[in-house]
GROMACS .gro file of C-alpha atoms in nm:
model
  419
    1MET     CA    1  11.774   9.379   7.602
    2THR     CA    2  11.745   9.656   7.859
    3ASP     CA    3  11.430   9.843   7.956
    4ALA     CA    4  11.561  10.148   7.776
    5ASP     CA    5  11.594   9.946   7.452
    6MET     CA    6  11.248   9.789   7.483
    7THR     CA    7  10.985   9.915   7.241
    8ASP     CA    8  10.608   9.892   7.254
    9ALA     CA    9  10.615   9.607   7.009
   10ASP     CA   10  10.839   9.406   7.241
   11MET     CA   11  10.598   9.425   7.537
   12THR     CA   12  10.337   9.167   7.617
   13ASP     CA   13   9.979   9.251   7.709
   14ALA     CA   14  10.054   9.145   8.066
   15ASP     CA   15  10.343   9.392   8.085
   16MET     CA   16  10.130   9.677   7.956
   17THR     CA   17   9.831   9.595   8.174
   18ALA     CA   18  10.037   9.569   8.492
   19ASP     CA   19  10.199   9.902   8.416
   20ALA     CA   20   9.869  10.076   8.356
   21LEU     CA   21   9.685   9.955   8.664
   22GLY     CA   22   9.721  10.038   9.031
   23ASP     CA   23   9.530  10.231   9.294
   24GLY     CA   24   9.814  10.283   9.542
   25PRO     CA   25  10.158  10.440   9.510
   26VAL     CA   26  10.296  10.355   9.165
   27HIS     CA   27  10.645  10.209   9.142
   28ASN     CA   28  10.870  10.362   8.878
   29GLY     CA   29  11.155  10.114   8.918
   30SER     CA   30  11.365  10.333   9.147
   31THR     CA   31  11.357  10.425   9.514
   32GLU     CA   32  11.055  10.648   9.454
   33VAL     CA   33  10.686  10.591   9.393
   34ALA     CA   34  10.411  10.824   9.280
   35CYS     CA   35  10.151  10.958   9.522
   36PRO     CA   36   9.807  10.817   9.426
   37ALA     CA   37   9.642  11.154   9.501
   38CYS     CA   38   9.865  11.411   9.333
   39GLY     CA   39  10.110  11.202   9.132
   40ARG     CA   40  10.418  11.367   9.283
   41PRO     CA   41  10.718  11.140   9.356
   42VAL     CA   42  10.751  11.009   9.712
   43GLY     CA   43  11.000  10.774   9.874
   44VAL     CA   44  10.906  10.408   9.912
   45ALA     CA   45  10.954  10.441  10.289
   46ASP     CA   46  10.749  10.762  10.323
   47SER     CA   47  10.428  10.750  10.525
   48PHE     CA   48  10.281  11.072  10.386
   49CYS     CA   49  10.312  11.269  10.064
   50GLU     CA   50  10.500  11.592  10.137
   51SER     CA   51  10.321  11.769   9.852
   52CYS     CA   52   9.956  11.704   9.940
   53GLY     CA   53   9.969  11.533  10.281
   54THR     CA   54   9.799  11.212  10.168
   55GLU     CA   55   9.869  10.911  10.388
   56LEU     CA   56  10.039  10.662  10.158
   57ALA     CA   57   9.970  10.344  10.357
   58PRO     CA   58   9.666  10.409  10.581
   59PRO     CA   59   9.529  10.134  10.805
   60VAL     CA   60   9.228   9.937  10.685
   61ALA     CA   61   8.950   9.778  10.890
   62SER     CA   62   8.651   9.551  10.839
   63THR     CA   63   8.399   9.832  10.807
   64GLY     CA   64   8.076   9.801  10.614
   65PRO     CA   65   8.051   9.905  10.249
   66PRO     CA   66   8.010  10.280  10.183
   67GLY     CA   67   7.650  10.394  10.188
   68TYR     CA   68   7.517  10.077  10.349
   69THR     CA   69   7.181  10.117  10.524
   70ALA     CA   70   7.075   9.852  10.772
   71GLN     CA   71   6.736   9.693  10.704
   72CYS     CA   72   6.544   9.421  10.879
   73PRO     CA   73   6.553   9.116  10.645
   74VAL     CA   74   6.200   9.016  10.751
   75CYS     CA   75   6.010   9.344  10.773
   76SER     CA   76   6.164   9.471  10.448
   77LEU     CA   77   5.989   9.190  10.256
   78ASP     CA   78   5.664   9.387  10.278
   79GLU     CA   79   5.718   9.650  10.008
   80SER     CA   80   5.398   9.834  10.099
   81ALA     CA   81   5.513   9.900  10.457
   82PRO     CA   82   5.769  10.170  10.540
   83PRO     CA   83   6.108  10.036  10.656
   84GLY     CA   84   6.122   9.978  11.030
   85ALA     CA   85   6.355  10.186  11.245
   86ILE     CA   86   6.677  10.023  11.366
   87SER     CA   87   6.783  10.083  11.725
   88ALA     CA   88   7.134  10.188  11.826
   89GLU     CA   89   7.195   9.829  11.942
   90GLY     CA   90   7.106   9.699  11.594
   91TYR     CA   91   6.753   9.563  11.657
   92CYS     CA   92   6.447   9.616  11.439
   93GLU     CA   93   6.202   9.824  11.641
   94SER     CA   94   5.907   9.661  11.460
   95CYS     CA   95   5.979   9.292  11.511
   96GLY     CA   96   6.270   9.290  11.756
   97ARG     CA   97   6.507   9.092  11.535
   98LYS     CA   98   6.876   9.174  11.522
   99VAL     CA   99   6.964   9.326  11.186
  100PRO     CA  100   7.275   9.248  10.977
  101SER     CA  101   7.535   9.522  11.012
  102GLY     CA  102   7.683   9.528  10.661
  103ARG     CA  103   7.999   9.360  10.790
  104ASP     CA  104   7.875   9.005  10.739
  105HIS     CA  105   8.176   8.918  10.523
  106VAL     CA  106   8.481   9.139  10.468
  107GLU     CA  107   8.816   9.057  10.310
  108LEU     CA  108   9.128   9.272  10.341
  109ASN     CA  109   9.446   9.222  10.138
  110LEU     CA  110   9.758   9.437  10.186
  111GLU     CA  111  10.000   9.220   9.983
  112LEU     CA  112  10.220   9.149  10.286
  113LEU     CA  113   9.924   9.007  10.476
  114ALA     CA  114   9.557   8.928  10.429
  115GLY     CA  115   9.252   8.869  10.644
  116VAL     CA  116   8.888   8.766  10.627
  117THR     CA  117   8.604   8.801  10.877
  118ASP     CA  118   8.264   8.632  10.847
  119ARG     CA  119   7.956   8.611  11.067
  120GLY     CA  120   7.933   8.232  11.033
  121LEU     CA  121   7.617   8.026  10.992
  122ARG     CA  122   7.414   8.102  11.303
  123HIS     CA  123   7.453   8.457  11.432
  124PRO     CA  124   7.256   8.739  11.262
  125ARG     CA  125   7.548   8.985  11.286
  126ASN     CA  126   7.925   8.980  11.271
  127GLU     CA  127   8.052   9.099  11.609
  128ASP     CA  128   8.418   9.035  11.518
  129ALA     CA  129   8.636   9.308  11.371
  130MET     CA  130   8.987   9.323  11.227
  131ALA     CA  131   9.219   9.607  11.135
  132MET     CA  132   9.564   9.602  10.980
  133ALA     CA  133   9.835   9.821  10.832
  134THR     CA  134  10.188   9.812  10.693
  135THR     CA  135  10.469  10.062  10.711
  136GLU     CA  136  10.836  10.091  10.622
  137THR     CA  137  11.109  10.131  10.885
  138PRO     CA  138  11.487  10.163  10.851
  139ASP     CA  139  11.512   9.789  10.930
  140GLY     CA  140  11.248   9.683  10.678
  141PRO     CA  141  10.870   9.652  10.643
  142VAL     CA  142  10.647   9.605  10.949
  143ALA     CA  143  10.289   9.476  10.962
  144VAL     CA  144  10.040   9.538  11.243
  145VAL     CA  145   9.722   9.339  11.306
  146VAL     CA  146   9.437   9.384  11.556
  147VAL     CA  147   9.143   9.145  11.605
  148CYS     CA  148   8.858   9.217  11.847
  149ASP     CA  149   8.566   8.986  11.926
  150GLY     CA  150   8.258   9.155  12.071
  151VAL     CA  151   8.121   9.001  12.391
  152SER     CA  152   7.769   8.903  12.288
  153SER     CA  153   7.603   8.961  12.627
  154SER     CA  154   7.711   9.327  12.623
  155PRO     CA  155   7.527   9.604  12.435
  156ARG     CA  156   7.653   9.698  12.088
  157PRO     CA  157   7.926   9.429  12.073
  158ASP     CA  158   7.989   9.486  11.702
  159ASP     CA  159   8.043   9.860  11.759
  160ALA     CA  160   8.279   9.783  12.046
  161SER     CA  161   8.491   9.541  11.844
  162LEU     CA  162   8.523   9.769  11.541
  163THR     CA  163   8.586  10.082  11.749
  164GLY     CA  164   8.854   9.908  11.953
  165ALA     CA  165   9.028   9.757  11.650
  166GLN     CA  166   9.038  10.087  11.461
  167ALA     CA  167   9.168  10.285  11.760
  168ALA     CA  168   9.437  10.029  11.835
  169VAL     CA  169   9.569   9.988  11.481
  170ARG     CA  170   9.601  10.364  11.438
  171MET     CA  171   9.800  10.389  11.761
  172LEU     CA  172  10.023  10.096  11.661
  173LEU     CA  173  10.091  10.242  11.317
  174THR     CA  174  10.174  10.586  11.457
  175SER     CA  175  10.406  10.438  11.721
  176ILE     CA  176  10.596  10.216  11.477
  177ARG     CA  177  10.638  10.502  11.229
  178ARG     CA  178  10.806  10.719  11.491
  179GLY     CA  179  11.032  10.434  11.607
  180ASP     CA  180  10.874  10.344  11.942
  181ASP     CA  181  10.958  10.016  12.112
  182PRO     CA  182  10.707   9.745  12.000
  183ASP     CA  183  10.630   9.650  12.362
  184GLU     CA  184  10.548  10.009  12.455
  185ALA     CA  185  10.351  10.055  12.132
  186SER     CA  186  10.144   9.743  12.207
  187LEU     CA  187  10.055   9.857  12.559
  188ALA     CA  188   9.968  10.207  12.435
  189ALA     CA  189   9.739  10.054  12.172
  190VAL     CA  190   9.553   9.849  12.436
  191ARG     CA  191   9.490  10.162  12.641
  192GLN     CA  192   9.372  10.347  12.330
  193ALA     CA  193   9.129  10.069  12.239
  194HIS     CA  194   9.002  10.054  12.599
  195GLU     CA  195   8.938  10.429  12.609
  196ALA     CA  196   8.761  10.421  12.272
  197MET     CA  197   8.528  10.142  12.389
  198THR     CA  198   8.466  10.312  12.724
  199ILE     CA  199   8.328  10.618  12.544
  200LEU     CA  200   8.058  10.398  12.388
  201GLY     CA  201   7.890  10.321  12.720
  202SER     CA  202   7.898  10.329  13.097
  203PRO     CA  203   7.988  10.071  13.364
  204SER     CA  204   7.621   9.970  13.388
  205ARG     CA  205   7.583   9.950  13.011
  206ALA     CA  206   7.929   9.868  12.881
  207PRO     CA  207   8.007   9.741  12.531
  208SER     CA  208   8.290   9.490  12.565
  209ALA     CA  209   8.527   9.293  12.345
  210THR     CA  210   8.827   9.066  12.359
  211TYR     CA  211   9.147   9.197  12.204
  212ILE     CA  212   9.465   9.073  12.037
  213SER     CA  213   9.730   9.267  11.847
  214SER     CA  214  10.043   9.156  11.667
  215ILE     CA  215  10.339   9.357  11.538
  216ILE     CA  216  10.533   9.157  11.283
  217GLY     CA  217  10.876   9.312  11.230
  218PRO     CA  218  11.191   9.207  11.046
  219ASP     CA  219  11.324   9.002  11.340
  220ALA     CA  220  11.046   8.939  11.590
  221VAL     CA  221  10.672   8.924  11.653
  222THR     CA  222  10.519   9.116  11.945
  223ILE     CA  223  10.178   8.995  12.065
  224CYS     CA  224   9.946   9.161  12.318
  225TRP     CA  225   9.605   9.023  12.419
  226LEU     CA  226   9.313   8.989  12.660
  227GLY     CA  227   9.048   8.723  12.613
  228ASP     CA  228   9.042   8.410  12.399
  229SER     CA  229   9.138   8.517  12.050
  230ARG     CA  230   9.465   8.348  11.960
  231ALA     CA  231   9.793   8.382  11.772
  232TYR     CA  232   9.971   8.082  11.619
  233TRP     CA  233  10.305   8.019  11.453
  234LEU     CA  234  10.256   7.801  11.145
  235ALA     CA  235  10.563   7.653  10.981
  236SER     CA  236  10.691   7.352  10.790
  237GLN     CA  237  11.064   7.384  10.864
  238SER     CA  238  11.011   7.440  11.238
  239GLU     CA  239  10.758   7.324  11.495
  240PRO     CA  240  10.415   7.495  11.471
  241ALA     CA  241  10.314   7.650  11.801
  242ARG     CA  242  10.031   7.829  11.977
  243LEU     CA  243  10.170   8.160  12.099
  244THR     CA  244   9.894   8.275  12.338
  245THR     CA  245   9.696   8.139  12.631
  246ASP     CA  246   9.325   8.205  12.675
  247ASP     CA  247   9.179   8.425  12.947
  248SER     CA  248   8.893   8.183  13.013
  249LEU     CA  249   8.758   7.953  13.281
  250ALA     CA  250   8.835   7.658  13.055
  251GLU     CA  251   9.203   7.754  13.039
  252GLU     CA  252   9.213   7.794  13.417
  253MET     CA  253   9.058   7.451  13.474
  254ILE     CA  254   9.310   7.295  13.236
  255ALA     CA  255   9.600   7.471  13.409
  256GLN     CA  256   9.479   7.351  13.751
  257GLY     CA  257   9.447   6.992  13.630
  258GLU     CA  258   9.073   6.981  13.695
  259MET     CA  259   8.989   6.890  13.333
  260THR     CA  260   9.157   6.776  13.018
  261GLU     CA  261   9.147   7.015  12.721
  262ALA     CA  262   8.877   6.807  12.553
  263GLN     CA  263   8.664   6.805  12.870
  264ALA     CA  264   8.708   7.178  12.928
  265MET     CA  265   8.617   7.268  12.570
  266ALA     CA  266   8.301   7.057  12.594
  267SER     CA  267   8.192   7.217  12.922
  268PRO     CA  268   7.947   7.511  12.953
  269GLN     CA  269   8.238   7.723  13.081
  270ALA     CA  270   8.444   7.674  12.765
  271HIS     CA  271   8.404   8.033  12.648
  272VAL     CA  272   8.346   8.220  12.972
  273ILE     CA  273   8.620   8.480  12.950
  274THR     CA  274   8.803   8.632  13.246
  275ARG     CA  275   8.960   8.939  13.080
  276TRP     CA  276   8.824   9.184  12.823
  277LEU     CA  277   8.813   9.553  12.729
  278GLY     CA  278   8.519   9.782  12.800
  279ALA     CA  279   8.369  10.046  13.026
  280ASP     CA  280   8.316   9.793  13.307
  281VAL     CA  281   8.693   9.733  13.330
  282ALA     CA  282   8.880   9.981  13.550
  283ALA     CA  283   9.224   9.909  13.406
  284PRO     CA  284   9.300   9.642  13.146
  285GLU     CA  285   9.570   9.388  13.230
  286PRO     CA  286   9.697   9.252  12.898
  287HIS     CA  287   9.950   8.980  12.831
  288LEU     CA  288  10.259   9.069  12.628
  289ILE     CA  289  10.509   8.836  12.463
  290ARG     CA  290  10.791   8.865  12.211
  291PHE     CA  291  10.843   8.574  11.971
  292GLU     CA  292  11.152   8.537  11.754
  293PRO     CA  293  11.069   8.305  11.463
  294PRO     CA  294  11.328   8.032  11.406
  295GLY     CA  295  11.288   8.059  11.029
  296PRO     CA  296  11.024   8.110  10.759
  297GLY     CA  297  10.666   8.066  10.866
  298VAL     CA  298  10.325   8.233  10.893
  299VAL     CA  299  10.172   8.423  11.185
  300LEU     CA  300   9.801   8.341  11.224
  301VAL     CA  301   9.580   8.571  11.433
  302CYS     CA  302   9.223   8.447  11.473
  303SER     CA  303   8.909   8.454  11.682
  304ASP     CA  304   8.761   8.148  11.849
  305GLY     CA  305   8.529   8.095  11.554
  306LEU     CA  306   8.822   7.925  11.381
  307TRP     CA  307   9.019   7.754  11.657
  308ASN     CA  308   8.703   7.605  11.810
  309TYR     CA  309   8.722   7.343  11.536
  310ARG     CA  310   9.098   7.294  11.513
  311PRO     CA  311   9.279   7.419  11.825
  312GLU     CA  312   9.615   7.249  11.754
  313ALA     CA  313   9.882   7.451  11.575
  314ALA     CA  314   9.990   7.151  11.367
  315GLY     CA  315   9.636   7.096  11.242
  316LEU     CA  316   9.597   7.461  11.140
  317ALA     CA  317   9.936   7.447  10.965
  318GLU     CA  318   9.816   7.149  10.760
  319LEU     CA  319   9.515   7.349  10.644
  320ALA     CA  320   9.698   7.676  10.565
  321LEU     CA  321  10.039   7.570  10.435
  322PRO     CA  322  10.206   7.593  10.191
  323THR     CA  323   9.952   7.828  10.028
  324ALA     CA  324   9.979   8.091  10.304
  325PHE     CA  325  10.349   8.148  10.230
  326HIS     CA  326  10.277   8.309   9.891
  327ASP     CA  327   9.900   8.369   9.890
  328PRO     CA  328   9.763   8.445  10.240
  329ALA     CA  329   9.425   8.557  10.101
  330THR     CA  330   9.357   8.218   9.940
  331ALA     CA  331   9.478   8.037  10.251
  332GLY     CA  332   9.245   8.250  10.464
  333ASP     CA  333   8.952   8.153  10.242
  334ALA     CA  334   9.044   7.785  10.287
  335LEU     CA  335   9.050   7.822  10.667
  336LEU     CA  336   8.716   8.004  10.658
  337LYS     CA  337   8.560   7.728  10.448
  338PHE     CA  338   8.689   7.471  10.695
  339ALA     CA  339   8.529   7.657  10.989
  340LEU     CA  340   8.197   7.695  10.806
  341ASP     CA  341   8.192   7.332  10.699
  342ALA     CA  342   8.266   7.232  11.060
  343GLY     CA  343   7.957   7.415  11.185
  344GLY     CA  344   8.019   7.792  11.168
  345MET     CA  345   7.867   7.836  11.514
  346ASP     CA  346   8.049   8.162  11.587
  347ASN     CA  347   8.189   8.464  11.408
  348ILE     CA  348   8.513   8.379  11.229
  349THR     CA  349   8.811   8.612  11.181
  350ILE     CA  350   9.140   8.501  11.024
  351VAL     CA  351   9.452   8.706  10.949
  352LEU     CA  352   9.764   8.546  10.795
  353VAL     CA  353  10.105   8.716  10.780
  354PRO     CA  354  10.393   8.535  10.603
  355PHE     CA  355  10.728   8.578  10.777
  356PRO     CA  356  10.972   8.727  10.690
  357LEU     CA  357  10.789   9.019  10.534
  358VAL     CA  358  10.896   9.064  10.173
  359ARG     CA  359  10.741   9.326   9.948
  360PRO     CA  360  10.688   9.241   9.580
  361ALA     CA  361  10.964   9.372   9.356
  362PRO     CA  362  10.884   9.715   9.204
  363LEU     CA  363  10.773   9.723   8.845
  364PRO     CA  364  11.058   9.800   8.601
  365ARG     CA  365  11.074  10.146   8.448
  366ARG     CA  366  10.913  10.167   8.104
  367THR     CA  367  10.990  10.420   7.836
  368HIS     CA  368  10.637  10.419   7.693
  369ASP     CA  369  10.348  10.632   7.811
  370ARG     CA  370  10.175  10.464   8.104
  371PHE     CA  371   9.830  10.502   7.949
  372ARG     CA  372   9.918  10.421   7.587
  373LEU     CA  373   9.690  10.170   7.418
  374HIS     CA  374   9.803   9.810   7.428
  375ARG     CA  375   9.989   9.676   7.127
  376ARG     CA  376  10.065   9.317   7.045
  377ARG     CA  377  10.378   9.145   6.927
  378ARG     CA  378  10.386   9.091   6.556
  379PRO     CA  379  10.278   8.729   6.502
  380GLU     CA  380  10.512   8.484   6.336
  381PRO     CA  381  10.422   8.422   5.971
  382VAL     CA  382  10.231   8.098   5.915
  383PRO     CA  383  10.116   7.928   5.597
  384ALA     CA  384   9.785   8.057   5.459
  385ARG     CA  385   9.641   7.708   5.465
  386GLY     CA  386   9.507   7.629   5.812
  387ARG     CA  387   9.600   7.968   5.958
  388PRO     CA  388   9.454   7.990   6.309
  389ARG     CA  389   9.188   8.249   6.380
  390ARG     CA  390   9.316   8.557   6.566
  391GLN     CA  391   9.237   8.527   6.934
  392ARG     CA  392   9.157   8.828   7.141
  393ARG     CA  393   9.306   8.854   7.489
  394GLY     CA  394   9.121   9.039   7.759
  395HIS     CA  395   9.249   9.250   8.042
  396ARG     CA  396   9.316   9.106   8.381
  397ASP     CA  397   9.097   9.220   8.665
  398VAL     CA  398   9.327   9.334   8.943
  399ARG     CA  399   9.199   9.443   9.278
  400ASP     CA  400   9.411   9.528   9.582
  401GLY     CA  401   9.317   9.636   9.931
  402CYS     CA  402   8.967   9.571  10.067
  403ARG     CA  403   8.748   9.305   9.899
  404ARG     CA  404   8.395   9.238  10.017
  405ARG     CA  405   8.140   8.977   9.926
  406GLY     CA  406   7.774   9.006  10.002
  407SER     CA  407   7.582   8.824  10.272
  408GLY     CA  408   7.534   8.452  10.269
  409ARG     CA  409   7.716   8.356  10.587
  410ARG     CA  410   7.532   8.297  10.909
  411ARG     CA  411   7.656   8.229  11.261
  412GLY     CA  412   7.530   8.121  11.600
  413GLN     CA  413   7.696   8.055  11.933
  414CYS     CA  414   7.722   8.351  12.171
  415ARG     CA  415   7.991   8.408  12.429
  416ASP     CA  416   7.885   8.469  12.790
  417HIS     CA  417   8.010   8.784  12.957
  418HIS     CA  418   8.163   8.672  13.285
  419HIS     CA  419   8.157   8.907  13.585
   0.00000   0.00000   0.00000
């Protein structure tokens, strides 16, 4: 039976529900989709709707929920007292405590990749940030990821990390859409993030953050970084590998043979970083590598809140695979739970990108009205004696894009800002 011959009575509830839901561009089974804003047809590879100008695949970032107002969790317990003012650095001006930012826990899911960031069990605020986007190119889909980790000894570290991540991912997306070389796009994104963070302060009062970006294309992965956030290659058919080296005193001591990795990670200098972005940096000096995957696998981009507890690539692959191949969001949740159960001493950010990038198949074209009420198949006749009671089937709850849970995660260990 073809789609054209299919009637409403032949369709299951799942078919009808899937066809009636969707917040993004709607597949019609051909090379076109419908703009979510105006409904006009657009090409699957288009970045913008030519009719209304809507961006069809905008970048997303770990921002707070709309309308969120920061409140001191202690002073707000007194309902008779007016809410205390919150300083620009995020402190309660009544009691001096640092106030949650509304970004305690954020999940992002773009089908091709997914990420989660959490403040952990000890710190009062999440000073990590992530941003990501996808786009179509003549060679196939491309995903871009940026993770920034605010340097806790600097002012407004959470603002610095989010500002840098958002500026960088927008530059990366624009560059890839116009066909720029991934290496050049990565370096341009670093400069953009650095300039955006510099505007937030001055050399004497400079918000700072570490930085890592990844462009995952059809054939290769381009990674650019400063600091100690990491990228890993996780695979079962090839050897898992750590793709980055840390800009830290610990890494330098290991490279010079002064300490073993275990000794360096246990030392007070374990997280003293030697490179970062911010107003106190005259010109950033990022690392840049190109990695050509030997086969199927998963690119993991994470902050030190995860790898602190499992630094080996093979160990992380055991935790994430095989789930990350087909469900990166669930695999990210499993890695987050592992980090929290291990102590959750720092902010935790995890982004997983299965390679190669494969978009879900478009929904087949239907001849029925998209919003027509659901109908069921006619049930097979059964004897009157012992006939089962009719069971009602509910709708599935489908959510794409940005998912957020409320607070409930806490974090603790701060990173020193090394000068």
